[in-house]
């Protein structure tokens, strides 16, 4: 196991100390150059200026050396009286900046050590050193929050995956042991059962991967201006045959004046609508109906999939988008992985939209409303 070294708190001090000393050195060099200029070039320039201004006779009467000496004395005193306090003030301000920057860098160093140790509960406050440091603090806090969300998702996903894998693995093990003990023969029915369970594991792995990517914002969306009516028609057509075989009526309606295109990933939104329609078909009895209503507004498009089927009990409605909800109770009790609605919500939210469910109660149907903004915020 390798360990990564992180900067200690005092490792920032040489940097800030060097900044303070460099600033003080610049001011000191400026003061020295000012003194040299005043003492070396100033006297002759002063005498020359007197001559140019018509006071050459007075200068000659007083004496050039006396004038230059007086100028040196006065200029030196003025530079010292004005320059030294300025240098002291500059050093004090540099020291203040040194302490402020040092504390800020120490906070960043401690936060980095905290994140490196696996503790993502980091919230850096604004150090008050300007927009650049404010942006850095905000970005670091956002990064820590993102890492925390990813870690939470990973832990929960592993727990859910382990839970869901138990049933198909137990079935496979039981059949294999029965075959080894001679209780069962490897016939066509046993083969079908084994393939069914391995297929379930394969679907589960794929759904888990897609859900993790969607929840962590890692799904790459191909955003293209699309007409919602075309996406809806395509999704409805894909389940038309199954609906007809179950004697379920599919109805599409539309409202609103703005029927222009919407920026979306056609494949992903088609997947969402497909999940909602398949879920509605699974829970709608024969002679029932499923209505897909599209409402166009200037800033968003809403697509509602409403069925006349089993409905959702009030106590389960708030959990309908939870992972593996079918394993607990309620609506998704079919052969799927139990992740369809979770994946759908994550994909819609990746578009900057919203997916919500409503139901009047058991045996009173359910409605899933998908809202998509006409433009996706980056």
mmCIF file of C-alpha atoms in Angstrom:
data_model
loop_
_atom_site.group_PDB
_atom_site.id
_atom_site.type_symbol
_atom_site.label_atom_id
_atom_site.label_comp_id
_atom_site.label_asym_id
_atom_site.label_seq_id
_atom_site.Cartn_x
_atom_site.Cartn_y
_atom_site.Cartn_z
ATOM 1 C CA UNK A 1 0.000 0.000 0.000
ATOM 2 C CA UNK A 2 1.536 3.273 -1.098
ATOM 3 C CA UNK A 3 1.100 6.510 0.750
ATOM 4 C CA UNK A 4 0.967 9.933 -0.781
ATOM 5 C CA UNK A 5 2.723 12.770 0.987
ATOM 6 C CA UNK A 6 0.919 16.052 1.389
ATOM 7 C CA UNK A 7 2.451 19.441 2.155
ATOM 8 C CA UNK A 8 2.720 20.277 5.826
ATOM 9 C CA UNK A 9 1.186 23.424 7.210
ATOM 10 C CA UNK A 10 4.587 25.149 7.506
ATOM 11 C CA UNK A 11 5.560 24.325 3.908
ATOM 12 C CA UNK A 12 3.551 27.319 2.722
ATOM 13 C CA UNK A 13 5.486 29.747 4.917
ATOM 14 C CA UNK A 14 8.633 30.057 2.743
ATOM 15 C CA UNK A 15 6.465 31.087 -0.217
ATOM 16 C CA UNK A 16 4.557 33.801 1.633
ATOM 17 C CA UNK A 17 7.727 34.916 3.452
ATOM 18 C CA UNK A 18 9.544 35.237 0.143
ATOM 19 C CA UNK A 19 6.663 37.301 -1.218
ATOM 20 C CA UNK A 20 6.856 39.650 1.756
ATOM 21 C CA UNK A 21 10.655 39.973 1.564
ATOM 22 C CA UNK A 22 10.523 40.520 -2.186
ATOM 23 C CA UNK A 23 8.020 43.350 -1.787
ATOM 24 C CA UNK A 24 10.088 44.959 0.988
ATOM 25 C CA UNK A 25 13.232 44.602 -1.126
ATOM 26 C CA UNK A 26 11.564 46.303 -4.077
ATOM 27 C CA UNK A 27 10.553 49.238 -1.882
ATOM 28 C CA UNK A 28 14.022 49.455 -0.345
ATOM 29 C CA UNK A 29 15.710 49.418 -3.746
ATOM 30 C CA UNK A 30 13.315 52.130 -4.910
ATOM 31 C CA UNK A 31 14.186 54.264 -1.873
ATOM 32 C CA UNK A 32 17.944 53.792 -2.421
ATOM 33 C CA UNK A 33 17.651 54.678 -6.115
ATOM 34 C CA UNK A 34 15.677 57.784 -5.171
ATOM 35 C CA UNK A 35 18.394 58.830 -2.719
ATOM 36 C CA UNK A 36 21.177 58.209 -5.236
ATOM 37 C CA UNK A 37 19.349 60.205 -7.883
ATOM 38 C CA UNK A 38 18.648 63.107 -5.524
ATOM 39 C CA UNK A 39 22.168 63.212 -4.080
ATOM 40 C CA UNK A 40 24.077 62.626 -7.312
ATOM 41 C CA UNK A 41 22.114 64.346 -10.060
ATOM 42 C CA UNK A 42 19.769 66.616 -8.121
ATOM 43 C CA UNK A 43 22.206 69.440 -7.081
ATOM 44 C CA UNK A 44 23.537 70.115 -10.581
ATOM 45 C CA UNK A 45 20.025 69.950 -12.010
ATOM 46 C CA UNK A 46 18.881 72.444 -9.335
ATOM 47 C CA UNK A 47 21.650 74.951 -10.183
ATOM 48 C CA UNK A 48 20.977 74.535 -13.907
ATOM 49 C CA UNK A 49 17.266 75.196 -13.344
ATOM 50 C CA UNK A 50 18.112 78.409 -11.442
ATOM 51 C CA UNK A 51 20.190 79.599 -14.373
ATOM 52 C CA UNK A 52 17.473 78.776 -16.887
ATOM 53 C CA UNK A 53 14.874 80.633 -14.822
ATOM 54 C CA UNK A 54 17.025 83.866 -14.763
ATOM 55 C CA UNK A 55 18.569 83.554 -11.317
ATOM 56 C CA UNK A 56 22.146 82.863 -12.426
ATOM 57 C CA UNK A 57 23.558 86.024 -10.750
ATOM 58 C CA UNK A 58 21.936 85.172 -7.400
ATOM 59 C CA UNK A 59 23.246 81.625 -7.679
ATOM 60 C CA UNK A 60 26.754 82.889 -8.439
ATOM 61 C CA UNK A 61 26.576 85.335 -5.527
ATOM 62 C CA UNK A 62 25.583 82.598 -3.066
ATOM 63 C CA UNK A 63 27.967 80.060 -4.543
ATOM 64 C CA UNK A 64 27.286 76.929 -6.527
ATOM 65 C CA UNK A 65 28.795 74.564 -3.947
ATOM 66 C CA UNK A 66 26.727 76.078 -1.154
ATOM 67 C CA UNK A 67 23.519 75.727 -3.165
ATOM 68 C CA UNK A 68 24.285 72.141 -4.087
ATOM 69 C CA UNK A 69 25.110 71.300 -0.489
ATOM 70 C CA UNK A 70 21.921 72.884 0.755
ATOM 71 C CA UNK A 71 19.917 71.018 -1.871
ATOM 72 C CA UNK A 72 21.528 67.715 -0.858
ATOM 73 C CA UNK A 73 20.795 68.326 2.809
ATOM 74 C CA UNK A 74 17.158 69.304 2.284
ATOM 75 C CA UNK A 75 16.491 66.559 -0.267
ATOM 76 C CA UNK A 76 18.112 63.885 1.891
ATOM 77 C CA UNK A 77 16.054 64.951 4.899
ATOM 78 C CA UNK A 78 12.843 65.014 2.867
ATOM 79 C CA UNK A 79 13.476 61.563 1.392
ATOM 80 C CA UNK A 80 14.333 60.103 4.805
ATOM 81 C CA UNK A 81 11.383 61.752 6.557
ATOM 82 C CA UNK A 82 8.947 60.659 3.853
ATOM 83 C CA UNK A 83 10.570 57.418 2.697
ATOM 84 C CA UNK A 84 11.239 55.607 5.960
ATOM 85 C CA UNK A 85 7.642 55.808 7.227
ATOM 86 C CA UNK A 86 6.494 54.716 3.797
ATOM 87 C CA UNK A 87 8.883 51.768 3.952
ATOM 88 C CA UNK A 88 7.687 50.839 7.455
ATOM 89 C CA UNK A 89 4.037 51.039 6.359
ATOM 90 C CA UNK A 90 4.804 48.948 3.286
ATOM 91 C CA UNK A 91 6.556 46.316 5.422
ATOM 92 C CA UNK A 92 3.583 46.207 7.797
ATOM 93 C CA UNK A 93 1.162 45.816 4.887
ATOM 94 C CA UNK A 94 3.389 43.107 3.429
ATOM 95 C CA UNK A 95 3.379 41.334 6.767
ATOM 96 C CA UNK A 96 -0.411 41.572 6.876
ATOM 97 C CA UNK A 97 -0.647 40.077 3.374
ATOM 98 C CA UNK A 98 1.885 37.446 4.391
ATOM 99 C CA UNK A 99 -0.259 36.397 7.341
ATOM 100 C CA UNK A 100 -3.487 36.493 5.320
ATOM 101 C CA UNK A 101 -2.122 34.521 2.375
ATOM 102 C CA UNK A 102 -0.365 32.145 4.760
ATOM 103 C CA UNK A 103 -3.591 31.386 6.632
ATOM 104 C CA UNK A 104 -5.458 30.867 3.367
ATOM 105 C CA UNK A 105 -2.832 28.519 1.970
ATOM 106 C CA UNK A 106 -2.745 26.678 5.272
ATOM 107 C CA UNK A 107 -6.530 26.227 5.048
ATOM 108 C CA UNK A 108 -6.182 24.875 1.505
ATOM 109 C CA UNK A 109 -3.378 22.545 2.623
ATOM 110 C CA UNK A 110 -5.434 21.218 5.547
ATOM 111 C CA UNK A 111 -8.464 20.760 3.298
ATOM 112 C CA UNK A 112 -6.360 18.843 0.769
ATOM 113 C CA UNK A 113 -5.067 16.556 3.537
ATOM 114 C CA UNK A 114 -8.639 16.032 4.733
ATOM 115 C CA UNK A 115 -9.854 15.052 1.254
ATOM 116 C CA UNK A 116 -6.820 12.817 0.720
ATOM 117 C CA UNK A 117 -7.692 10.939 3.927
ATOM 118 C CA UNK A 118 -11.208 10.253 2.620
ATOM 119 C CA UNK A 119 -13.084 12.951 4.532
ATOM 120 C CA UNK A 120 -14.980 14.993 1.928
ATOM 121 C CA UNK A 121 -16.898 17.216 4.365
ATOM 122 C CA UNK A 122 -14.839 20.259 3.418
ATOM 123 C CA UNK A 123 -16.246 23.755 3.059
ATOM 124 C CA UNK A 124 -13.699 26.510 2.454
ATOM 125 C CA UNK A 125 -14.819 30.059 3.135
ATOM 126 C CA UNK A 126 -13.797 33.083 1.115
ATOM 127 C CA UNK A 127 -10.302 34.222 2.210
ATOM 128 C CA UNK A 128 -11.035 37.818 1.171
ATOM 129 C CA UNK A 129 -8.054 38.027 -1.166
ATOM 130 C CA UNK A 130 -9.909 38.771 -4.371
ATOM 131 C CA UNK A 131 -12.073 36.907 -6.913
ATOM 132 C CA UNK A 132 -9.285 34.507 -7.886
ATOM 133 C CA UNK A 133 -8.969 33.072 -4.369
ATOM 134 C CA UNK A 134 -12.755 33.120 -3.958
ATOM 135 C CA UNK A 135 -13.121 31.075 -7.155
ATOM 136 C CA UNK A 136 -10.412 28.673 -6.008
ATOM 137 C CA UNK A 137 -12.121 28.155 -2.626
ATOM 138 C CA UNK A 138 -15.513 27.649 -4.259
ATOM 139 C CA UNK A 139 -14.095 25.225 -6.826
ATOM 140 C CA UNK A 140 -12.312 23.232 -4.121
ATOM 141 C CA UNK A 141 -15.495 22.985 -2.046
ATOM 142 C CA UNK A 142 -17.481 21.916 -5.123
ATOM 143 C CA UNK A 143 -14.845 19.295 -5.922
ATOM 144 C CA UNK A 144 -15.037 17.901 -2.380
ATOM 145 C CA UNK A 145 -18.845 17.794 -2.550
ATOM 146 C CA UNK A 146 -18.673 16.023 -5.918
ATOM 147 C CA UNK A 147 -16.202 13.466 -4.565
ATOM 148 C CA UNK A 148 -18.469 12.905 -1.566
ATOM 149 C CA UNK A 149 -21.467 12.315 -3.844
ATOM 150 C CA UNK A 150 -19.478 9.918 -6.015
ATOM 151 C CA UNK A 151 -18.257 8.008 -2.961
ATOM 152 C CA UNK A 152 -21.773 7.809 -1.518
ATOM 153 C CA UNK A 153 -23.132 6.600 -4.848
ATOM 154 C CA UNK A 154 -20.404 3.995 -5.087
ATOM 155 C CA UNK A 155 -21.049 2.644 -1.600
ATOM 156 C CA UNK A 156 -24.810 2.537 -2.067
ATOM 157 C CA UNK A 157 -24.463 1.008 -5.513
ATOM 158 C CA UNK A 158 -22.238 -1.780 -4.214
ATOM 159 C CA UNK A 159 -24.688 -2.519 -1.390
ATOM 160 C CA UNK A 160 -27.655 -2.558 -3.779
ATOM 161 C CA UNK A 161 -25.796 -4.660 -6.309
ATOM 162 C CA UNK A 162 -24.808 -7.243 -3.686
ATOM 163 C CA UNK A 163 -28.419 -7.413 -2.517
ATOM 164 C CA UNK A 164 -29.874 -7.853 -6.006
ATOM 165 C CA UNK A 165 -27.300 -10.437 -7.104
ATOM 166 C CA UNK A 166 -28.215 -12.838 -4.315
ATOM 167 C CA UNK A 167 -31.452 -14.126 -5.913
ATOM 168 C CA UNK A 168 -30.139 -15.073 -9.399
ATOM 169 C CA UNK A 169 -26.867 -16.414 -7.968
ATOM 170 C CA UNK A 170 -28.759 -18.516 -5.430
ATOM 171 C CA UNK A 171 -30.943 -19.896 -8.235
ATOM 172 C CA UNK A 172 -27.923 -20.748 -10.383
ATOM 173 C CA UNK A 173 -26.113 -22.410 -7.462
ATOM 174 C CA UNK A 174 -29.192 -24.417 -6.498
ATOM 175 C CA UNK A 175 -29.664 -25.755 -10.044
ATOM 176 C CA UNK A 176 -25.958 -26.539 -10.497
ATOM 177 C CA UNK A 177 -25.860 -28.422 -7.159
ATOM 178 C CA UNK A 178 -29.005 -30.327 -8.096
ATOM 179 C CA UNK A 179 -27.429 -31.344 -11.413
ATOM 180 C CA UNK A 180 -24.206 -32.429 -9.668
ATOM 181 C CA UNK A 181 -26.216 -34.492 -7.142
ATOM 182 C CA UNK A 182 -28.208 -36.146 -9.920
ATOM 183 C CA UNK A 183 -31.483 -34.673 -8.738
ATOM 184 C CA UNK A 184 -31.935 -32.774 -12.018
ATOM 185 C CA UNK A 185 -30.794 -33.432 -15.550
ATOM 186 C CA UNK A 186 -29.289 -30.796 -17.808
ATOM 187 C CA UNK A 187 -32.231 -30.578 -20.174
ATOM 188 C CA UNK A 188 -33.690 -27.734 -22.242
ATOM 189 C CA UNK A 189 -35.763 -26.345 -19.353
ATOM 190 C CA UNK A 190 -32.790 -26.181 -16.960
ATOM 191 C CA UNK A 191 -30.694 -24.553 -19.670
ATOM 192 C CA UNK A 192 -33.401 -21.947 -20.211
ATOM 193 C CA UNK A 193 -33.556 -21.190 -16.484
ATOM 194 C CA UNK A 194 -29.770 -20.809 -16.216
ATOM 195 C CA UNK A 195 -29.635 -18.540 -19.273
ATOM 196 C CA UNK A 196 -32.480 -16.504 -17.828
ATOM 197 C CA UNK A 197 -30.633 -15.938 -14.549
ATOM 198 C CA UNK A 198 -27.301 -15.086 -16.212
ATOM 199 C CA UNK A 199 -29.161 -12.713 -18.529
ATOM 200 C CA UNK A 200 -30.694 -11.067 -15.498
ATOM 201 C CA UNK A 201 -27.238 -10.584 -14.002
ATOM 202 C CA UNK A 202 -25.992 -9.127 -17.272
ATOM 203 C CA UNK A 203 -28.890 -6.659 -17.469
ATOM 204 C CA UNK A 204 -28.379 -5.738 -13.845
ATOM 205 C CA UNK A 205 -24.688 -4.969 -14.413
ATOM 206 C CA UNK A 206 -25.495 -2.823 -17.452
ATOM 207 C CA UNK A 207 -28.237 -0.907 -15.640
ATOM 208 C CA UNK A 208 -26.031 -0.329 -12.597
ATOM 209 C CA UNK A 209 -23.263 1.067 -14.798
ATOM 210 C CA UNK A 210 -25.631 3.386 -16.681
ATOM 211 C CA UNK A 211 -27.269 4.618 -13.467
ATOM 212 C CA UNK A 212 -23.905 5.340 -11.850
ATOM 213 C CA UNK A 213 -22.772 7.299 -14.893
ATOM 214 C CA UNK A 214 -26.009 9.273 -15.051
ATOM 215 C CA UNK A 215 -26.057 10.124 -11.328
ATOM 216 C CA UNK A 216 -22.416 11.198 -11.380
ATOM 217 C CA UNK A 217 -22.871 13.323 -14.514
ATOM 218 C CA UNK A 218 -20.645 11.109 -16.642
ATOM 219 C CA UNK A 219 -23.185 10.380 -19.387
ATOM 220 C CA UNK A 220 -22.196 12.169 -22.571
ATOM 221 C CA UNK A 221 -25.324 13.681 -24.083
ATOM 222 C CA UNK A 222 -25.606 14.214 -27.843
ATOM 223 C CA UNK A 223 -27.700 17.366 -27.626
ATOM 224 C CA UNK A 224 -29.410 18.175 -30.916
ATOM 225 C CA UNK A 225 -32.512 20.258 -31.656
ATOM 226 C CA UNK A 226 -35.325 17.697 -31.923
ATOM 227 C CA UNK A 227 -39.084 17.915 -32.363
ATOM 228 C CA UNK A 228 -40.715 16.303 -29.283
ATOM 229 C CA UNK A 229 -43.640 15.021 -31.368
ATOM 230 C CA UNK A 230 -41.246 12.885 -33.424
ATOM 231 C CA UNK A 231 -39.538 11.459 -30.327
ATOM 232 C CA UNK A 232 -42.912 10.654 -28.750
ATOM 233 C CA UNK A 233 -44.229 9.048 -31.946
ATOM 234 C CA UNK A 234 -41.137 6.864 -32.190
ATOM 235 C CA UNK A 235 -41.449 5.706 -28.563
ATOM 236 C CA UNK A 236 -45.174 4.965 -28.940
ATOM 237 C CA UNK A 237 -44.580 3.030 -32.159
ATOM 238 C CA UNK A 238 -42.028 0.816 -30.394
ATOM 239 C CA UNK A 239 -44.679 -0.480 -27.945
ATOM 240 C CA UNK A 240 -47.698 -0.383 -30.267
ATOM 241 C CA UNK A 241 -47.623 -4.095 -31.031
ATOM 242 C CA UNK A 242 -47.337 -5.112 -27.368
ATOM 243 C CA UNK A 243 -50.195 -2.771 -26.464
ATOM 244 C CA UNK A 244 -52.389 -4.252 -29.193
ATOM 245 C CA UNK A 245 -51.637 -7.798 -28.007
ATOM 246 C CA UNK A 246 -52.815 -6.802 -24.498
ATOM 247 C CA UNK A 247 -55.858 -4.919 -25.832
ATOM 248 C CA UNK A 248 -54.555 -1.646 -24.411
ATOM 249 C CA UNK A 249 -55.296 1.613 -26.231
ATOM 250 C CA UNK A 250 -52.458 4.063 -26.846
ATOM 251 C CA UNK A 251 -53.478 7.719 -27.185
ATOM 252 C CA UNK A 252 -51.270 10.668 -28.086
ATOM 253 C CA UNK A 253 -52.424 14.260 -27.561
ATOM 254 C CA UNK A 254 -50.792 17.678 -27.768
ATOM 255 C CA UNK A 255 -51.390 21.198 -26.453
ATOM 256 C CA UNK A 256 -49.637 24.550 -26.580
ATOM 257 C CA UNK A 257 -48.747 26.875 -29.421
ATOM 258 C CA UNK A 258 -44.950 26.653 -29.518
ATOM 259 C CA UNK A 259 -44.193 23.336 -31.228
ATOM 260 C CA UNK A 260 -40.588 24.145 -32.132
ATOM 261 C CA UNK A 261 -37.589 21.896 -31.500
ATOM 262 C CA UNK A 262 -36.037 21.195 -28.107
ATOM 263 C CA UNK A 263 -32.362 20.643 -27.376
ATOM 264 C CA UNK A 264 -32.107 17.013 -26.232
ATOM 265 C CA UNK A 265 -30.411 13.662 -26.723
ATOM 266 C CA UNK A 266 -32.922 11.756 -28.843
ATOM 267 C CA UNK A 267 -31.653 8.307 -27.872
ATOM 268 C CA UNK A 268 -31.639 9.019 -24.124
ATOM 269 C CA UNK A 269 -35.057 10.690 -24.019
ATOM 270 C CA UNK A 270 -36.379 7.888 -26.223
ATOM 271 C CA UNK A 271 -35.020 5.466 -23.625
ATOM 272 C CA UNK A 272 -36.815 7.365 -20.862
ATOM 273 C CA UNK A 273 -40.134 7.371 -22.730
ATOM 274 C CA UNK A 274 -39.650 3.689 -23.545
ATOM 275 C CA UNK A 275 -39.145 2.895 -19.850
ATOM 276 C CA UNK A 276 -42.271 4.826 -18.894
ATOM 277 C CA UNK A 277 -44.398 3.206 -21.603
ATOM 278 C CA UNK A 278 -43.187 -0.326 -20.822
ATOM 279 C CA UNK A 279 -43.821 0.298 -17.142
ATOM 280 C CA UNK A 280 -47.327 1.573 -17.930
ATOM 281 C CA UNK A 281 -48.061 -1.468 -20.134
ATOM 282 C CA UNK A 282 -46.913 -3.789 -17.364
ATOM 283 C CA UNK A 283 -49.413 -2.322 -14.909
ATOM 284 C CA UNK A 284 -52.376 -1.552 -17.147
ATOM 285 C CA UNK A 285 -55.002 -4.306 -17.530
ATOM 286 C CA UNK A 286 -56.672 -5.309 -20.784
ATOM 287 C CA UNK A 287 -59.122 -2.759 -22.245
ATOM 288 C CA UNK A 288 -57.240 -0.057 -20.356
ATOM 289 C CA UNK A 289 -55.579 2.952 -21.957
ATOM 290 C CA UNK A 290 -52.282 4.848 -21.897
ATOM 291 C CA UNK A 291 -52.212 8.508 -22.872
ATOM 292 C CA UNK A 292 -49.069 10.369 -23.891
ATOM 293 C CA UNK A 293 -49.761 14.096 -23.714
ATOM 294 C CA UNK A 294 -47.240 16.703 -24.879
ATOM 295 C CA UNK A 295 -47.649 20.280 -23.703
ATOM 296 C CA UNK A 296 -45.560 22.981 -25.393
ATOM 297 C CA UNK A 297 -44.619 26.152 -23.528
ATOM 298 C CA UNK A 298 -42.179 28.917 -24.490
ATOM 299 C CA UNK A 299 -39.494 27.789 -22.034
ATOM 300 C CA UNK A 300 -40.130 24.038 -21.659
ATOM 301 C CA UNK A 301 -41.927 20.988 -22.982
ATOM 302 C CA UNK A 302 -43.844 18.612 -20.707
ATOM 303 C CA UNK A 303 -44.559 15.020 -21.717
ATOM 304 C CA UNK A 304 -46.976 13.118 -19.461
ATOM 305 C CA UNK A 305 -47.465 9.335 -19.661
ATOM 306 C CA UNK A 306 -50.753 8.499 -17.919
ATOM 307 C CA UNK A 307 -52.260 5.037 -17.544
ATOM 308 C CA UNK A 308 -55.479 3.569 -16.142
ATOM 309 C CA UNK A 309 -53.712 0.745 -14.360
ATOM 310 C CA UNK A 310 -52.681 -0.370 -10.887
ATOM 311 C CA UNK A 311 -51.854 3.051 -9.521
ATOM 312 C CA UNK A 312 -49.418 3.784 -6.722
ATOM 313 C CA UNK A 313 -50.211 3.807 -3.020
ATOM 314 C CA UNK A 314 -49.531 7.099 -1.263
ATOM 315 C CA UNK A 315 -46.921 5.576 1.058
ATOM 316 C CA UNK A 316 -44.912 4.300 -1.935
ATOM 317 C CA UNK A 317 -45.198 7.343 -4.165
ATOM 318 C CA UNK A 318 -42.244 9.199 -2.651
ATOM 319 C CA UNK A 319 -40.010 6.124 -3.161
ATOM 320 C CA UNK A 320 -41.023 5.269 -6.717
ATOM 321 C CA UNK A 321 -37.694 6.485 -8.153
ATOM 322 C CA UNK A 322 -35.536 4.708 -5.564
ATOM 323 C CA UNK A 323 -33.139 2.056 -6.804
ATOM 324 C CA UNK A 324 -34.568 -1.482 -6.823
ATOM 325 C CA UNK A 325 -37.953 -0.206 -5.715
ATOM 326 C CA UNK A 326 -39.608 -3.331 -7.098
ATOM 327 C CA UNK A 327 -37.773 -5.367 -4.453
ATOM 328 C CA UNK A 328 -39.555 -3.496 -1.686
ATOM 329 C CA UNK A 329 -43.103 -2.975 -2.832
ATOM 330 C CA UNK A 330 -45.402 -1.521 -5.391
ATOM 331 C CA UNK A 331 -45.319 -0.695 -8.986
ATOM 332 C CA UNK A 332 -42.104 -2.065 -10.495
ATOM 333 C CA UNK A 333 -42.720 -5.699 -9.596
ATOM 334 C CA UNK A 334 -42.034 -7.128 -13.042
ATOM 335 C CA UNK A 335 -39.053 -8.954 -14.508
ATOM 336 C CA UNK A 336 -36.894 -5.853 -14.929
ATOM 337 C CA UNK A 337 -33.875 -4.907 -12.860
ATOM 338 C CA UNK A 338 -35.833 -2.396 -10.766
ATOM 339 C CA UNK A 339 -33.650 0.443 -12.026
ATOM 340 C CA UNK A 340 -35.719 1.689 -14.960
ATOM 341 C CA UNK A 341 -37.320 4.638 -13.191
ATOM 342 C CA UNK A 342 -34.079 5.548 -11.383
ATOM 343 C CA UNK A 343 -32.213 5.598 -14.688
ATOM 344 C CA UNK A 344 -34.993 7.607 -16.325
ATOM 345 C CA UNK A 345 -34.937 10.281 -13.646
ATOM 346 C CA UNK A 346 -31.127 10.527 -13.764
ATOM 347 C CA UNK A 347 -31.150 10.917 -17.554
ATOM 348 C CA UNK A 348 -33.856 13.592 -17.433
ATOM 349 C CA UNK A 349 -31.966 15.509 -14.735
ATOM 350 C CA UNK A 350 -28.828 15.304 -16.888
ATOM 351 C CA UNK A 351 -30.830 17.333 -19.438
ATOM 352 C CA UNK A 352 -31.606 19.906 -16.747
ATOM 353 C CA UNK A 353 -35.179 18.629 -16.593
ATOM 354 C CA UNK A 354 -37.458 16.976 -14.065
ATOM 355 C CA UNK A 355 -39.324 13.664 -13.835
ATOM 356 C CA UNK A 356 -42.076 13.225 -11.258
ATOM 357 C CA UNK A 357 -44.853 10.766 -10.556
ATOM 358 C CA UNK A 358 -48.410 11.181 -9.318
ATOM 359 C CA UNK A 359 -51.309 8.840 -8.612
ATOM 360 C CA UNK A 360 -54.760 9.082 -7.096
ATOM 361 C CA UNK A 361 -54.181 5.757 -5.344
ATOM 362 C CA UNK A 362 -54.264 2.003 -5.872
ATOM 363 C CA UNK A 363 -56.210 0.890 -8.981
ATOM 364 C CA UNK A 364 -56.696 4.508 -10.024
ATOM 365 C CA UNK A 365 -53.872 4.797 -12.525
ATOM 366 C CA UNK A 366 -50.628 6.747 -12.447
ATOM 367 C CA UNK A 367 -49.008 9.592 -14.340
ATOM 368 C CA UNK A 368 -45.330 10.283 -14.990
ATOM 369 C CA UNK A 369 -44.559 13.845 -16.040
ATOM 370 C CA UNK A 370 -41.326 14.612 -17.861
ATOM 371 C CA UNK A 371 -40.354 18.281 -18.115
ATOM 372 C CA UNK A 372 -37.569 19.331 -20.503
ATOM 373 C CA UNK A 373 -36.269 22.898 -20.797
ATOM 374 C CA UNK A 374 -35.880 24.178 -24.350
ATOM 375 C CA UNK A 375 -32.238 24.982 -23.650
ATOM 376 C CA UNK A 376 -29.843 22.946 -21.500
ATOM 377 C CA UNK A 377 -27.660 24.888 -19.070
ATOM 378 C CA UNK A 378 -24.025 23.898 -19.124
#
